[in-house]
Coordinates of C-alpha atoms in Angstrom, one line a residue:
Chain A
M17 CA 0.0 0.0 0.0
S18 CA 1.4 3.4 -0.9
H19 CA 1.2 6.5 1.2
Y20 CA 0.9 9.6 -1.1
L21 CA 1.8 12.7 0.9
D22 CA 2.6 15.0 -2.0
N23 CA -0.8 16.5 -2.7
N24 CA 0.7 20.0 -3.2
A25 CA 2.5 18.7 -6.2
T26 CA -0.6 17.1 -7.7
T27 CA -3.6 15.2 -6.6
P28 CA -5.2 11.9 -7.5
L29 CA -8.4 12.1 -9.5
H30 CA -11.6 12.3 -7.4
P31 CA -13.9 9.3 -8.2
A32 CA -16.6 11.8 -9.3
V33 CA -14.1 13.4 -11.7
K34 CA -13.2 10.0 -13.2
E35 CA -16.9 9.4 -13.7
A36 CA -17.4 12.7 -15.4
I37 CA -14.5 12.1 -17.7
T38 CA -15.8 8.7 -18.9
Q39 CA -19.2 10.2 -19.5
S40 CA -17.8 13.0 -21.5
L41 CA -15.4 11.2 -23.9
D42 CA -17.8 11.5 -26.8
Y43 CA -18.2 15.3 -26.7
Y44 CA -15.5 15.5 -29.3
G45 CA -17.0 18.5 -31.2
N46 CA -15.1 21.7 -31.5
P47 CA -17.0 24.2 -29.3
G48 CA -16.3 26.8 -32.0
S49 CA -18.2 24.8 -34.7
M50 CA -21.8 25.6 -35.6
H51 CA -23.0 22.1 -36.2
Q52 CA -24.7 19.8 -33.6
Q53 CA -21.5 18.3 -32.3
G54 CA -20.0 21.7 -31.9
R55 CA -23.1 23.1 -30.2
V56 CA -23.2 20.2 -27.7
A57 CA -19.5 20.7 -26.8
K58 CA -20.1 24.5 -26.5
Q59 CA -23.1 23.8 -24.1
K60 CA -21.0 21.5 -22.0
L61 CA -18.2 24.0 -21.9
D62 CA -20.5 26.9 -20.9
D63 CA -22.0 24.8 -18.1
A64 CA -18.6 23.8 -16.9
R65 CA -17.3 27.4 -16.9
E66 CA -20.3 28.4 -14.9
E67 CA -19.7 25.6 -12.4
I68 CA -16.0 26.5 -12.0
A69 CA -16.6 30.2 -11.8
G70 CA -19.2 29.6 -9.1
F71 CA -16.9 27.5 -7.0
L72 CA -14.1 30.1 -7.3
G73 CA -16.5 33.0 -6.5
A74 CA -16.2 34.6 -10.0
T75 CA -18.5 35.1 -12.9
P76 CA -18.1 32.9 -16.0
E77 CA -16.8 35.7 -18.2
Q78 CA -14.1 36.5 -15.7
L79 CA -12.4 33.1 -16.4
T80 CA -9.9 32.6 -19.3
F81 CA -9.0 28.9 -19.6
T82 CA -5.3 28.2 -20.2
S83 CA -3.2 25.0 -20.3
C84 CA -1.9 25.4 -16.7
A85 CA -1.3 27.9 -14.0
S86 CA 2.3 28.3 -15.3
E87 CA 0.8 29.6 -18.5
S88 CA -1.6 31.9 -16.6
N89 CA 1.3 33.3 -14.7
N90 CA 3.4 33.7 -17.8
T91 CA 0.6 35.5 -19.6
M92 CA 0.2 37.9 -16.7
L93 CA 3.9 38.8 -16.2
K94 CA 4.9 38.8 -19.9
S95 CA 2.0 41.3 -20.6
V96 CA 4.3 43.8 -19.0
S97 CA 7.0 43.3 -21.6
S98 CA 4.5 43.2 -24.5
Q99 CA 3.2 46.7 -24.0
D100 CA 4.6 50.2 -24.2
F101 CA 4.2 52.3 -21.1
G102 CA 6.4 55.1 -22.2
F103 CA 8.8 54.4 -19.3
T104 CA 10.7 51.5 -17.9
P105 CA 8.0 49.5 -16.1
H106 CA 8.5 48.1 -12.6
I107 CA 7.1 44.9 -11.2
I108 CA 6.9 43.8 -7.5
T109 CA 6.7 40.2 -6.6
T110 CA 8.1 38.1 -3.7
G111 CA 11.1 35.8 -3.0
I112 CA 8.9 32.8 -2.4
E113 CA 6.8 32.6 -5.6
H114 CA 6.4 29.5 -7.6
P115 CA 9.0 29.1 -10.3
S116 CA 6.5 30.1 -13.0
V117 CA 6.4 33.6 -11.4
F118 CA 9.8 33.8 -9.9
N119 CA 11.8 32.6 -12.9
T120 CA 9.6 34.6 -15.3
A121 CA 10.2 37.7 -13.3
Q122 CA 14.0 37.0 -13.5
Y123 CA 13.6 36.6 -17.2
L124 CA 11.9 40.0 -17.5
Q125 CA 14.6 41.5 -15.4
K126 CA 17.1 40.3 -18.0
R127 CA 15.0 42.0 -20.7
G128 CA 15.3 45.3 -18.9
I129 CA 12.2 45.5 -16.7
D130 CA 12.7 46.6 -13.1
V131 CA 11.7 43.9 -10.6
T132 CA 11.6 44.0 -6.8
F133 CA 11.5 40.7 -5.0
L134 CA 9.9 41.3 -1.6
P135 CA 11.6 39.6 1.3
V136 CA 9.7 37.4 3.8
T137 CA 9.9 37.0 7.5
N138 CA 11.5 33.9 9.1
D139 CA 7.9 32.5 9.0
G140 CA 7.5 33.0 5.3
I141 CA 5.1 36.0 5.2
I142 CA 5.6 39.3 3.4
E143 CA 5.2 42.5 5.3
I144 CA 2.8 45.1 3.9
A145 CA 5.3 47.8 5.0
S146 CA 7.9 46.5 2.6
L147 CA 5.3 46.4 -0.3
Q148 CA 4.4 50.0 0.6
K149 CA 8.0 51.0 0.4
A150 CA 8.6 49.1 -2.9
L151 CA 5.7 50.8 -4.8
R152 CA 6.9 53.5 -7.1
K153 CA 5.2 55.6 -9.8
E154 CA 6.6 53.3 -12.4
T155 CA 5.1 50.2 -10.7
V156 CA 2.6 48.6 -13.2
L157 CA 2.1 45.2 -11.7
V158 CA 2.2 43.6 -8.2
S159 CA 2.1 39.8 -8.2
I160 CA 1.9 38.1 -4.8
M161 CA 1.0 34.4 -4.3
H162 CA -1.8 33.5 -2.0
A163 CA -0.9 30.1 -0.3
N164 CA 2.7 29.1 -0.8
N165 CA 3.2 25.7 -2.5
E166 CA 6.3 24.6 -0.5
I167 CA 5.4 25.7 3.1
G168 CA 1.8 26.6 2.8
T169 CA 2.0 30.1 4.4
I170 CA -0.9 32.4 3.4
Q171 CA 0.1 35.9 2.3
P172 CA -1.9 39.0 3.4
I173 CA -3.6 39.3 0.0
E174 CA -6.5 41.4 1.3
E175 CA -4.2 44.2 2.6
A176 CA -1.8 43.9 -0.4
G177 CA -4.7 44.2 -2.8
E178 CA -6.3 47.1 -1.0
L179 CA -3.0 49.0 -1.0
C180 CA -2.5 48.3 -4.7
S181 CA -6.1 49.4 -5.4
Q182 CA -5.5 52.7 -3.6
R183 CA -2.3 53.3 -5.5
G184 CA -4.0 52.3 -8.9
V185 CA -1.6 49.4 -9.4
F186 CA -2.7 46.2 -11.1
F187 CA -2.7 43.3 -8.6
H188 CA -2.3 39.7 -9.6
S189 CA -2.1 36.6 -7.3
D190 CA -1.0 33.1 -8.0
M191 CA -3.8 31.2 -6.1
V192 CA -3.1 27.7 -7.4
Q193 CA -2.8 26.3 -3.9
S194 CA -6.0 27.7 -2.4
P195 CA -9.3 26.5 -3.9
G196 CA -10.5 23.4 -2.2
K197 CA -7.7 23.7 0.4
I198 CA -8.7 26.7 2.5
P199 CA -12.0 28.6 2.8
F200 CA -11.9 30.6 -0.4
S201 CA -13.9 33.0 -2.6
L202 CA -12.7 35.4 -5.2
N203 CA -15.6 37.8 -4.6
K204 CA -14.1 38.8 -1.3
M205 CA -10.6 39.3 -2.8
P206 CA -9.3 42.7 -3.9
V207 CA -7.4 41.2 -6.8
D208 CA -7.4 42.2 -10.5
A209 CA -6.2 38.9 -11.7
A210 CA -5.4 35.4 -10.3
S211 CA -4.1 32.1 -11.6
F212 CA -5.6 28.6 -11.0
S213 CA -4.9 25.0 -11.8
A214 CA -7.3 22.0 -12.0
H215 CA -4.9 19.2 -11.0
K216 CA -4.2 20.6 -7.5
M217 CA -7.9 19.9 -6.7
Y218 CA -8.5 16.3 -7.9
A219 CA -9.0 17.1 -11.6
L220 CA -6.8 16.7 -14.7
K221 CA -3.4 18.1 -15.6
G222 CA -3.2 20.4 -18.6
I223 CA -6.0 22.8 -17.6
G224 CA -5.7 26.1 -15.7
A225 CA -7.3 29.5 -15.7
L226 CA -6.5 33.2 -15.5
Y227 CA -9.2 35.1 -13.6
L228 CA -9.5 38.8 -14.7
K229 CA -11.7 41.2 -13.0
K230 CA -12.3 43.4 -16.0
S231 CA -14.1 46.1 -14.2
R232 CA -11.0 47.0 -12.3
F233 CA -8.7 47.4 -15.3
K234 CA -6.6 50.5 -15.3
N235 CA -3.8 51.5 -17.7
F236 CA -2.8 47.9 -18.0
S237 CA -3.6 45.4 -20.8
I238 CA -3.5 41.6 -20.8
I239 CA -1.6 40.6 -23.9
P240 CA -2.2 37.0 -25.1
L241 CA 0.8 34.6 -24.9
I242 CA -0.8 32.5 -27.6
H243 CA -2.3 34.4 -30.6
G244 CA -4.6 32.7 -33.1
G245 CA -8.4 32.1 -33.1
H246 CA -10.9 34.0 -31.1
Q247 CA -11.4 31.5 -28.3
E248 CA -11.5 32.8 -24.7
A249 CA -12.5 36.4 -25.8
G250 CA -9.3 36.6 -27.8
L251 CA -7.1 36.3 -24.7
R252 CA -6.1 32.7 -25.3
A253 CA -6.2 31.1 -28.7
G254 CA -6.4 27.4 -29.3
T255 CA -9.3 24.9 -29.3
E256 CA -10.6 24.6 -25.7
N257 CA -9.6 21.6 -23.7
S258 CA -13.2 20.7 -23.2
L259 CA -12.6 17.4 -21.4
G260 CA -10.2 19.0 -19.0
I261 CA -12.7 21.8 -18.3
I262 CA -15.6 19.4 -17.8
A263 CA -13.5 17.3 -15.4
W264 CA -12.5 20.4 -13.5
A265 CA -16.2 21.4 -13.2
A266 CA -17.0 17.9 -11.8
A267 CA -14.3 18.5 -9.2
C268 CA -15.7 21.8 -8.2
R269 CA -19.3 20.4 -8.0
V270 CA -18.2 17.7 -5.5
M271 CA -15.7 19.9 -3.6
K272 CA -18.5 22.4 -2.9
D273 CA -20.0 19.8 -0.6
E274 CA -16.8 18.2 0.6
I275 CA -14.6 21.1 1.3
D276 CA -15.4 21.7 4.9
T277 CA -15.0 18.0 5.7
E278 CA -11.8 17.8 3.8
I279 CA -10.2 20.9 5.4
A280 CA -11.1 19.5 8.9
H281 CA -9.8 16.1 7.9
V282 CA -6.4 17.2 6.5
K283 CA -5.9 19.6 9.4
S284 CA -6.4 16.9 12.0
L285 CA -3.9 14.7 10.1
R286 CA -1.3 17.5 9.7
D287 CA -1.6 18.6 13.3
F288 CA -1.3 15.1 14.7
F289 CA 1.7 14.5 12.4
E290 CA 3.5 17.6 13.5
T291 CA 2.8 17.0 17.2
K292 CA 4.1 13.4 16.9
V293 CA 7.2 14.4 14.8
T294 CA 8.1 17.2 17.3
E295 CA 7.8 14.7 20.2
E296 CA 9.8 11.9 18.6
I297 CA 12.4 13.6 16.5
N298 CA 14.7 16.4 17.9
D299 CA 16.5 19.2 16.0
I300 CA 13.8 20.0 13.5
V301 CA 12.4 23.3 12.2
I302 CA 8.8 23.5 11.1
N303 CA 9.1 26.0 8.2
G304 CA 6.3 28.6 8.4
G305 CA 5.0 26.9 11.5
N306 CA 4.2 30.2 13.3
A307 CA 2.3 31.8 10.3
P308 CA -1.2 31.2 9.0
R309 CA -0.8 28.1 6.8
K310 CA -2.7 25.8 4.6
P311 CA -4.0 23.1 6.9
C312 CA -2.8 20.4 4.5
T313 CA 0.9 21.4 4.4
S314 CA 3.8 20.6 6.7
N315 CA 7.3 21.5 5.7
I316 CA 10.0 20.4 8.1
S317 CA 13.8 20.8 8.0
F318 CA 15.7 17.9 9.7
K319 CA 19.1 19.1 10.9
Y320 CA 22.4 17.3 10.0
I321 CA 20.9 15.3 7.0
E322 CA 20.0 16.0 3.4
G323 CA 16.5 15.9 1.9
E324 CA 17.0 13.7 -1.2
S325 CA 18.3 10.9 1.1
I326 CA 15.3 11.2 3.3
L327 CA 12.9 11.3 0.3
L328 CA 14.4 8.2 -1.3
R329 CA 14.5 6.2 1.9
L330 CA 10.8 7.1 2.5
D331 CA 10.1 6.1 -1.1
M332 CA 11.5 2.7 -0.3
N333 CA 8.8 2.5 2.4
D334 CA 6.2 3.5 -0.3
I335 CA 5.8 7.0 1.2
A336 CA 5.8 9.9 -1.3
V337 CA 7.0 13.3 -0.2
S338 CA 9.0 16.2 -1.8
T339 CA 12.2 18.1 -0.8
G340 CA 13.6 21.5 -1.1
S341 CA 17.1 20.0 -1.4
A342 CA 19.2 21.0 -4.4
C343 CA 19.9 17.3 -5.2
S344 CA 16.3 16.6 -6.2
T345 CA 15.9 19.5 -8.6
G346 CA 18.7 18.8 -11.1
S347 CA 20.1 22.2 -10.3
L348 CA 22.6 22.8 -7.5
D349 CA 20.6 25.4 -5.7
P350 CA 18.4 24.5 -2.8
S351 CA 14.8 25.8 -2.5
H352 CA 14.6 29.6 -3.0
V353 CA 11.6 29.5 -0.7
I354 CA 13.3 28.0 2.3
M355 CA 16.4 30.1 1.6
A356 CA 14.2 33.2 1.7
L357 CA 13.0 32.2 5.2
H358 CA 16.3 31.3 6.8
D359 CA 19.1 32.3 4.4
N360 CA 20.7 29.0 5.4
P361 CA 21.5 26.4 2.7
E362 CA 21.7 23.6 5.4
T363 CA 18.1 24.2 6.5
A364 CA 17.0 24.2 2.8
H365 CA 18.9 21.0 1.9
G366 CA 17.3 19.2 4.8
S367 CA 13.7 20.2 4.2
I368 CA 10.9 17.9 3.4
R369 CA 7.3 18.8 2.4
F370 CA 4.5 16.6 3.5
S371 CA 1.2 17.6 1.9
F372 CA -2.0 15.8 2.8
G373 CA -5.2 15.2 0.8
R374 CA -8.7 13.8 0.9
E375 CA -7.5 10.2 0.4
N376 CA -5.0 10.2 3.3
S377 CA -5.8 8.3 6.5
M378 CA -4.4 8.1 10.0
E379 CA -2.7 5.0 8.9
D380 CA -0.7 7.0 6.3
V381 CA 0.4 9.4 9.0
E382 CA 1.4 6.7 11.5
R383 CA 3.3 4.7 8.9
T384 CA 5.1 7.9 7.8
I385 CA 6.0 8.9 11.4
A386 CA 7.5 5.4 12.0
A387 CA 9.4 5.4 8.7
L388 CA 10.6 9.0 9.2
K389 CA 11.9 8.2 12.6
E390 CA 13.9 5.3 11.4
T391 CA 15.2 7.2 8.3
V392 CA 16.2 10.2 10.3
T393 CA 18.0 8.1 13.0
F394 CA 19.8 6.1 10.3
L395 CA 20.9 9.1 8.3
R396 CA 22.0 11.1 11.3
G397 CA 24.0 8.0 12.4
I398 CA 26.1 8.2 9.2
S399 CA 26.3 12.1 9.1
P400 CA 29.5 13.8 10.2
L401 CA 27.5 16.8 11.2
S402 CA 25.5 15.0 13.9
P403 CA 26.5 16.1 17.4
Chain B
M12 CA 5.7 1.1 -13.0
D13 CA 7.8 -1.2 -11.0
K14 CA 8.3 0.6 -7.7
N15 CA 11.9 -0.8 -7.6
Q16 CA 12.9 1.2 -10.7
W17 CA 14.3 4.4 -9.4
A18 CA 16.5 7.4 -10.2
Y19 CA 19.8 5.5 -9.7
S20 CA 21.4 2.2 -10.6
E21 CA 20.8 -1.0 -8.6
N22 CA 24.3 -0.7 -7.1
V23 CA 23.7 2.8 -5.9
K24 CA 20.5 1.6 -4.2
K25 CA 22.3 -1.3 -2.6
H26 CA 25.0 1.0 -1.1
F27 CA 22.6 3.7 -0.2
M28 CA 20.2 1.4 1.6
N29 CA 22.9 -0.7 3.3
P30 CA 26.1 1.3 3.3
L31 CA 29.3 -0.6 4.2
N32 CA 32.1 0.4 6.6
I33 CA 30.3 3.2 8.4
L34 CA 32.1 4.5 11.5
Q35 CA 30.2 3.2 14.5
G36 CA 30.5 5.0 17.9
P37 CA 32.6 8.1 18.7
E38 CA 35.4 9.1 16.4
E39 CA 37.8 9.2 19.4
D40 CA 37.4 5.5 20.0
Y41 CA 38.5 4.6 16.5
K42 CA 42.3 4.8 16.3
A43 CA 42.6 6.5 13.0
D44 CA 46.0 6.9 11.4
G45 CA 44.6 9.5 9.0
K46 CA 41.5 11.6 8.7
G47 CA 40.2 13.5 5.7
M48 CA 37.2 15.8 5.6
V49 CA 35.9 17.4 2.4
G50 CA 32.8 19.3 1.2
S51 CA 30.6 21.7 3.1
P52 CA 27.1 21.5 4.5
A53 CA 26.2 24.6 2.5
C54 CA 26.8 22.7 -0.7
G55 CA 24.7 19.8 0.5
D56 CA 27.5 17.2 0.6
M57 CA 30.2 16.6 3.2
M58 CA 32.2 13.6 4.0
M59 CA 34.7 12.3 6.5
V60 CA 37.1 9.4 5.9
L61 CA 39.1 7.7 8.6
I62 CA 41.9 5.2 7.7
Q63 CA 44.1 2.8 9.5
V64 CA 47.4 2.0 7.8
A65 CA 49.6 -1.1 8.1
K66 CA 52.7 -1.9 6.0
N67 CA 51.8 0.9 3.5
R68 CA 48.4 -0.6 2.9
I69 CA 45.0 0.7 4.1
S70 CA 44.1 -2.0 6.6
D71 CA 40.8 -0.3 7.6
F72 CA 38.5 2.4 6.2
K73 CA 35.6 4.1 8.0
W74 CA 33.5 7.0 6.9
K75 CA 30.5 9.3 7.5
T76 CA 28.7 11.3 4.9
F77 CA 26.1 14.1 4.9
G78 CA 24.5 14.2 1.5
C79 CA 22.2 12.8 -1.2
A80 CA 21.9 9.1 -2.1
S81 CA 24.7 9.2 -4.6
A82 CA 27.1 10.9 -2.0
I83 CA 26.3 8.1 0.5
A84 CA 26.5 5.3 -2.0
S85 CA 29.7 6.6 -3.6
T86 CA 31.5 6.7 -0.2
S87 CA 30.3 3.2 0.6
A88 CA 31.4 1.9 -2.8
L89 CA 34.8 3.5 -2.3
S90 CA 35.3 1.9 1.0
E91 CA 34.5 -1.5 -0.5
L92 CA 36.9 -0.9 -3.4
V93 CA 39.7 0.2 -1.0
L94 CA 39.3 -2.7 1.4
K95 CA 39.0 -5.6 -1.0
E96 CA 41.9 -8.1 -1.2
G97 CA 43.3 -7.1 2.1
G98 CA 43.4 -3.4 1.5
M99 CA 44.9 -1.2 -1.2
S100 CA 48.4 0.2 -1.1
L101 CA 48.6 3.9 -0.3
D102 CA 49.9 4.4 -3.7
E103 CA 46.9 2.8 -5.4
A104 CA 44.5 4.4 -3.1
Y105 CA 45.9 7.9 -3.7
K106 CA 45.3 7.4 -7.5
I107 CA 41.6 6.5 -7.3
T108 CA 39.6 8.7 -9.6
P109 CA 35.9 9.6 -9.4
E110 CA 35.4 7.7 -12.6
E111 CA 36.5 4.4 -10.9
I112 CA 34.0 5.0 -8.1
I113 CA 31.3 5.8 -10.6
K114 CA 32.1 2.5 -12.4
E115 CA 31.7 0.6 -9.2
L116 CA 28.3 2.2 -8.8
G117 CA 27.2 1.2 -12.3
G118 CA 26.9 4.9 -13.4
L119 CA 25.5 8.1 -12.0
P120 CA 23.3 10.8 -13.5
S121 CA 25.7 13.5 -14.9
N122 CA 24.5 16.3 -12.7
K123 CA 25.4 14.1 -9.6
I124 CA 29.1 13.5 -10.5
H125 CA 30.8 16.7 -9.5
C126 CA 28.9 17.3 -6.3
S127 CA 28.5 13.9 -4.9
V128 CA 31.6 12.0 -5.7
L129 CA 33.9 13.5 -3.1
G130 CA 35.2 10.2 -1.6
D131 CA 38.4 10.1 -3.6
K132 CA 39.3 13.6 -2.3
A133 CA 38.5 12.7 1.3
L134 CA 40.6 9.6 1.0
R135 CA 43.6 11.6 -0.4
A136 CA 43.2 14.1 2.4
A137 CA 43.2 11.2 4.9
I138 CA 46.4 9.8 3.4
D139 CA 48.0 13.3 3.4
D140 CA 47.0 13.5 7.1
Y141 CA 48.6 10.1 7.8
Y142 CA 51.9 11.2 6.3
E143 CA 51.8 14.5 8.1
K144 CA 51.0 13.0 11.5
N145 CA 53.9 10.5 11.2
G146 CA 56.4 13.0 9.9
I147 CA 56.8 11.1 6.7
T148 CA 57.5 13.1 3.5
N149 CA 54.4 12.8 1.4
P150 CA 55.4 11.1 -1.8
F151 CA 52.2 12.0 -3.6
Q152 CA 51.3 15.4 -2.6
E153 CA 53.1 17.2 -5.4
K154 CA 51.1 15.1 -7.9
S155 CA 47.8 16.3 -6.9
S156 CA 46.5 19.8 -7.0
P157 CA 44.5 21.2 -4.1
V158 CA 40.8 21.6 -4.6
V159 CA 39.7 25.3 -4.4
C160 CA 36.0 24.9 -5.0
T161 CA 34.6 21.7 -3.4
C162 CA 31.1 22.1 -4.8
K163 CA 32.3 21.8 -8.4
N164 CA 35.6 20.1 -7.7
V165 CA 37.7 22.8 -9.3
T166 CA 41.4 22.5 -8.5
E167 CA 44.2 25.1 -8.4
E168 CA 45.5 23.5 -11.5
D169 CA 42.2 24.0 -13.3
I170 CA 42.3 27.7 -12.4
R171 CA 45.9 28.0 -13.5
M172 CA 45.2 26.5 -16.9
E173 CA 42.2 28.8 -17.4
V174 CA 44.4 31.8 -16.5
L175 CA 46.9 30.7 -19.0
E176 CA 44.1 30.5 -21.6
G177 CA 43.4 34.1 -20.8
V178 CA 40.6 33.9 -18.3
T179 CA 41.4 36.7 -15.9
D180 CA 38.0 38.0 -15.0
F181 CA 36.2 36.3 -12.0
E182 CA 32.8 36.1 -13.7
K183 CA 34.5 34.5 -16.8
M184 CA 36.3 32.1 -14.5
K185 CA 32.9 31.1 -13.0
E186 CA 31.6 30.4 -16.5
A187 CA 34.7 28.5 -17.6
T188 CA 35.1 26.2 -14.6
G189 CA 31.9 26.4 -12.6
A190 CA 34.0 27.5 -9.6
S191 CA 32.1 29.5 -7.0
T192 CA 28.7 29.0 -8.7
V193 CA 27.1 27.0 -6.0
C194 CA 27.5 28.0 -2.4
G195 CA 29.9 30.8 -3.1
Q196 CA 32.1 30.1 0.0
C197 CA 35.2 29.7 -2.1
E198 CA 34.9 33.1 -3.8
E199 CA 37.9 34.6 -2.0
D200 CA 40.0 31.5 -2.5
V201 CA 39.2 31.5 -6.3
K202 CA 40.0 35.2 -6.6
N203 CA 43.3 34.8 -4.6
T204 CA 44.3 31.8 -6.7
M205 CA 43.5 33.7 -9.9
K206 CA 45.5 36.7 -8.7
K207 CA 48.5 34.5 -7.9
Y208 CA 48.6 33.2 -11.4
I209 CA 47.6 36.5 -13.1
D210 CA 50.5 38.1 -11.2
Q211 CA 52.8 35.4 -12.3
Y212 CA 51.8 35.3 -15.9
Y213 CA 50.5 38.7 -16.7
S214 CA 52.6 41.0 -14.7
D215 CA 54.0 44.2 -16.4
D216 CA 57.5 42.7 -16.1
I217 CA 56.6 40.0 -18.6
Y218 CA 54.8 42.3 -21.0
N219 CA 57.0 45.3 -20.7
P220 CA 60.4 43.8 -19.9
G221 CA 62.3 46.9 -21.0
E222 CA 60.5 49.5 -19.0

């Protein structure tokens, strides 16, 4: 039996989603076609868009479907380099963004755009005062993630959004890790744009969305990343991924009823896990532990040992987790998120993320604690850094 | 997918899951004749090698490693290699290359080679320590060039060669050798090494001998 504790990376399909997929395999028509097959597909697409929008707290016309949240984030940030402001534009983002924002911002920096990466506290939260200080008259875009993917900390989006609104600056948020994971509704959020992904909430990979609150647009245009046909109101060309969208709608429909139970369920597993790990394993740091966090996420640094070793030994015990260690990424740099919290490569190299989901049980947690204890004891026993 | 298929070779898995010749108990209780320590926790890999020497052979080899699976497995494989057939001679042991260790492991992903195969360096450091402790002139030391950047395994000789090729700018040196591109702790050492050879090869005296 496997124990999948990597739900922030991606989630297994919900049974209701699987059912919706098998029932929708014959809606092959192109939603842009005028014949019957096209009209049926268009109807399914419209229904699904309404369902997803409703779940997110948006209206259907506010959603632009994309291939993934990375595309949504790229569309957002690269819009800055695709339009002429008459001055060198300035973007503000944070040091703990997902790579699809972080690396895209660094790319824009190389192309001559000014970028400020806001620092975070040791608990992984940005400070509104630093945003206030960073805002300039050339600032055209602020992009701050909602829940962090690695440590789960929740950023003060409401305050940041209000501040941007007062200053007339376009405000975007990468909200991939929020819907279905924390109580969430866009209609209470002072954001102009937000990015979402279906596969983080028990639906398919290959489908995401960019939410745009058009009523709030100022002197900022969204420039398509993909030009072509007139799909998605001209903001994103390409035949719609109707099956992906229908599957996402099915996930939203079922999550609407299950979300409260799920949040309580993963929170009880996570809290039990952290209490036990703290009791049984010494010299650990719970990253972001003192900040408001997603209840499904636990990110722990184990001193004196390295994350890839922990991950692979847990994998031998059929337990799936992820690490911020450099060794697992193919690069030689450890997680920029953990580095932003502690500025200490050792802490980043020894960090492991455990992220819980609807299918996890107390047995998963107990097996993980037992295997983790054994693994940490073993690796510390062969580490020259152990005291 | 077969759950037993994984990122590394079977031999890496064997050595990683059941590493051989680990130091048990406190270091003081093991009567080491030589000790070598290389790498740094900032880079994510660090290893300690302890050896006992008898009749110019390595009669025992113990180690500890902080690092990823390939770092742990490569040190274990090295210990097996050194100890087989009654222990390698110091001469043979000093000449072990990362390639030999990688061969023992049945290969490693290319991005793992520079950072995780540090055992040969730790072993040389332990042999150097043995000679130094016993007041014996080290017959090998002149043959090896000291490592300046442990993350990317860049030696003083590598830097000297690049300087000779005309690389005199620190950023260009980083590009050419990879030195100081990971944890950055060796930045001063790299700069000082560069300066030493730049002064030696590019001083005004050489270019303007008459003035």
